[in-house]
CSV table of C-alpha atoms in Angstrom, one decimal:
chain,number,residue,atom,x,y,z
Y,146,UNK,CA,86.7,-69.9,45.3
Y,147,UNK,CA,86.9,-70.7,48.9
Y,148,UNK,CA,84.7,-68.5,51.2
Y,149,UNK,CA,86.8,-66.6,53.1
Y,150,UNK,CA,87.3,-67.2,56.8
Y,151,UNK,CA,86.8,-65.5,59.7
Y,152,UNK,CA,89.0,-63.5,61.5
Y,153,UNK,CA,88.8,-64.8,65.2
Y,154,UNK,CA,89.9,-62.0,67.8
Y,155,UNK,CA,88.3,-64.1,70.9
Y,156,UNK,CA,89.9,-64.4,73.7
Y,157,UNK,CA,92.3,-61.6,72.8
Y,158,UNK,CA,93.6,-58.3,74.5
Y,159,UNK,CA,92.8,-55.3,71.8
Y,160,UNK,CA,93.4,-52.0,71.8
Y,161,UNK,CA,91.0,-50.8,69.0
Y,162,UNK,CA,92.4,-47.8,67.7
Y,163,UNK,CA,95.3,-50.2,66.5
Y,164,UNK,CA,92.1,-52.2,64.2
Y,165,UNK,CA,91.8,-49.5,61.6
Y,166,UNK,CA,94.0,-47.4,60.1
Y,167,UNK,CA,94.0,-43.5,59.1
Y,168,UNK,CA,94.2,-43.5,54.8
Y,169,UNK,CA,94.0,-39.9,53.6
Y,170,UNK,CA,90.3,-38.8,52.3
Y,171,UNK,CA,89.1,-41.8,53.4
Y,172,UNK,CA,86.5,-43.7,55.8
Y,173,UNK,CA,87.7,-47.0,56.7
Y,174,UNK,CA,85.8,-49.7,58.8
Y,175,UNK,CA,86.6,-52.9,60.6
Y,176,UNK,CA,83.7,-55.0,61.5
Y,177,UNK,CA,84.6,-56.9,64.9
Y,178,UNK,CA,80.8,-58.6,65.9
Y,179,UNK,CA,78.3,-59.5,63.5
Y,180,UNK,CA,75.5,-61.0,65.0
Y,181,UNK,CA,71.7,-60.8,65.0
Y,182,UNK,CA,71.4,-59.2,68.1
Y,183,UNK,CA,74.1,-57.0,67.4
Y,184,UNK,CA,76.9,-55.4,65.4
Y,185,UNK,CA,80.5,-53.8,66.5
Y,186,UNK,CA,82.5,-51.6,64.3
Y,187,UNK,CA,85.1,-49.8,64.3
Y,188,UNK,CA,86.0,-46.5,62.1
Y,189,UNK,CA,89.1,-44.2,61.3
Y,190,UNK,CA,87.9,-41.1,59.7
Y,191,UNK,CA,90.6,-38.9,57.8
Y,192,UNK,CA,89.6,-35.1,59.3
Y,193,UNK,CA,86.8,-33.3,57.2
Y,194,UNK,CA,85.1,-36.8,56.0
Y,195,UNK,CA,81.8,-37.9,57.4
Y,196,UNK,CA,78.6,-39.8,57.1
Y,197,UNK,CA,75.6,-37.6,55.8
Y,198,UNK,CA,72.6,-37.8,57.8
Y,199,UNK,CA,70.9,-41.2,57.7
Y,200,UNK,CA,68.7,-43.2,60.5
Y,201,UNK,CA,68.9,-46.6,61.4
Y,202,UNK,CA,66.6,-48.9,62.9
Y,203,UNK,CA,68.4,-49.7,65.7
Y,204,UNK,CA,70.0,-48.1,68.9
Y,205,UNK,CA,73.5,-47.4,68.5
Y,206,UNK,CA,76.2,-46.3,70.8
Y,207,UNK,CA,79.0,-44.5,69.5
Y,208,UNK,CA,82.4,-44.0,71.4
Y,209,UNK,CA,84.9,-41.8,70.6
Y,210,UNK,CA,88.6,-43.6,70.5
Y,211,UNK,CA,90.6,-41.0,69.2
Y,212,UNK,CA,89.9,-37.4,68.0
Y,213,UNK,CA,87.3,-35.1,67.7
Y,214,UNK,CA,84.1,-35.6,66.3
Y,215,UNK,CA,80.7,-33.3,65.7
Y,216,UNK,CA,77.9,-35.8,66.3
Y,217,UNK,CA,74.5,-34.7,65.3
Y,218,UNK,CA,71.1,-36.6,66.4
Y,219,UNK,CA,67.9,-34.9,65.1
Y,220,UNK,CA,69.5,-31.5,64.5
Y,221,UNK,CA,71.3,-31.2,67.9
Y,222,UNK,CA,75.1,-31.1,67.8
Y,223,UNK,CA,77.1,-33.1,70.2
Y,224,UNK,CA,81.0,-32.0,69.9
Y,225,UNK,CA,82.4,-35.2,70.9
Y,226,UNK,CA,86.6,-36.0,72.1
Y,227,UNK,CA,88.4,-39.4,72.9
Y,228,UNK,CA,86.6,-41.3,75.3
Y,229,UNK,CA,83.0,-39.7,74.7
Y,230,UNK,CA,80.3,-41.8,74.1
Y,231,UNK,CA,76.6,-40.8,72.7
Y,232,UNK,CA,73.2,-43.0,72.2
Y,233,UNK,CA,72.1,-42.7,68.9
Y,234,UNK,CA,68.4,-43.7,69.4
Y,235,UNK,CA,66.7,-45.8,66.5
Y,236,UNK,CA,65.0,-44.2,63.6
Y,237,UNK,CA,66.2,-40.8,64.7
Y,238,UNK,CA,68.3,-38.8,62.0
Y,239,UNK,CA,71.7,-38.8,62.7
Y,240,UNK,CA,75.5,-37.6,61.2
Y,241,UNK,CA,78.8,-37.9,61.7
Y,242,UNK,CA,81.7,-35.1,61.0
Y,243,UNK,CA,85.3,-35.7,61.5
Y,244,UNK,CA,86.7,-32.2,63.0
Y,245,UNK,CA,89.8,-34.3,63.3
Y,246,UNK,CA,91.1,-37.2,62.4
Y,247,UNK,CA,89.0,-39.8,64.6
Y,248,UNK,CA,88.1,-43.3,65.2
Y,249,UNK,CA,85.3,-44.3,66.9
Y,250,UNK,CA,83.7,-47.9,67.7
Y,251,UNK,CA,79.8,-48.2,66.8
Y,252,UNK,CA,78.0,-50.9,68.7
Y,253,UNK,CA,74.8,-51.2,66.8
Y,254,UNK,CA,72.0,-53.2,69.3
Y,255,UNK,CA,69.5,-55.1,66.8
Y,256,UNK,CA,66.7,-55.9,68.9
């Protein structure tokens, strides 16, 4: 079987909240960047679905592109809204908590 190719969204105008789609219950996730100095990502996040608290060995900056969001770094909570945007240091314990339905784009900084 062929190894699939690519998806090339250079040189393009994007709006990102138009990447992913809402599905009901669900997390869904669109990787844009994959490098090895870096990752981008974005989410859609049906209301009342999250990620449970994990760390990460890299910075990562998380922005709000629609919706609401509780973000929470190393038991602080950060009630975030469209357009937000919050530094998730590396190897702190984080979460994410959809209060609405949200997307959000996570640019993960591997160095």
């Amino acid at each position: 079987m062929p190894e699939a190719k690519k998806e090339n969204l250079t040189e393009q105008v994007i709006d990102p909240r138009d990447l992913v789609a809402y599905q009901p219950g669900s997390i869904v996730s669109r990787m844009l960047v994959y490098t090895k100095s870096g990752t981008i990502t974005v989410f859609a996040f049906d209301a009342g679905e999250g990620l449970s608290e994990h760390t990460a060995p890299y910075d990562a900056i998380l922005q709000v592109i629609d919706g609401e969001a509780l973000i929470t770094i190393t038991g602080t909570e950060y009630p975030m809204k469209t357009g937000d945007l919050i530094i998730m240091p590396a190897n702190k314990p984080h979460a994410v908590h959809a209060v609405t339905r949200f997307k959000m784009m996570l640019t993960m900084i591997h160095a």
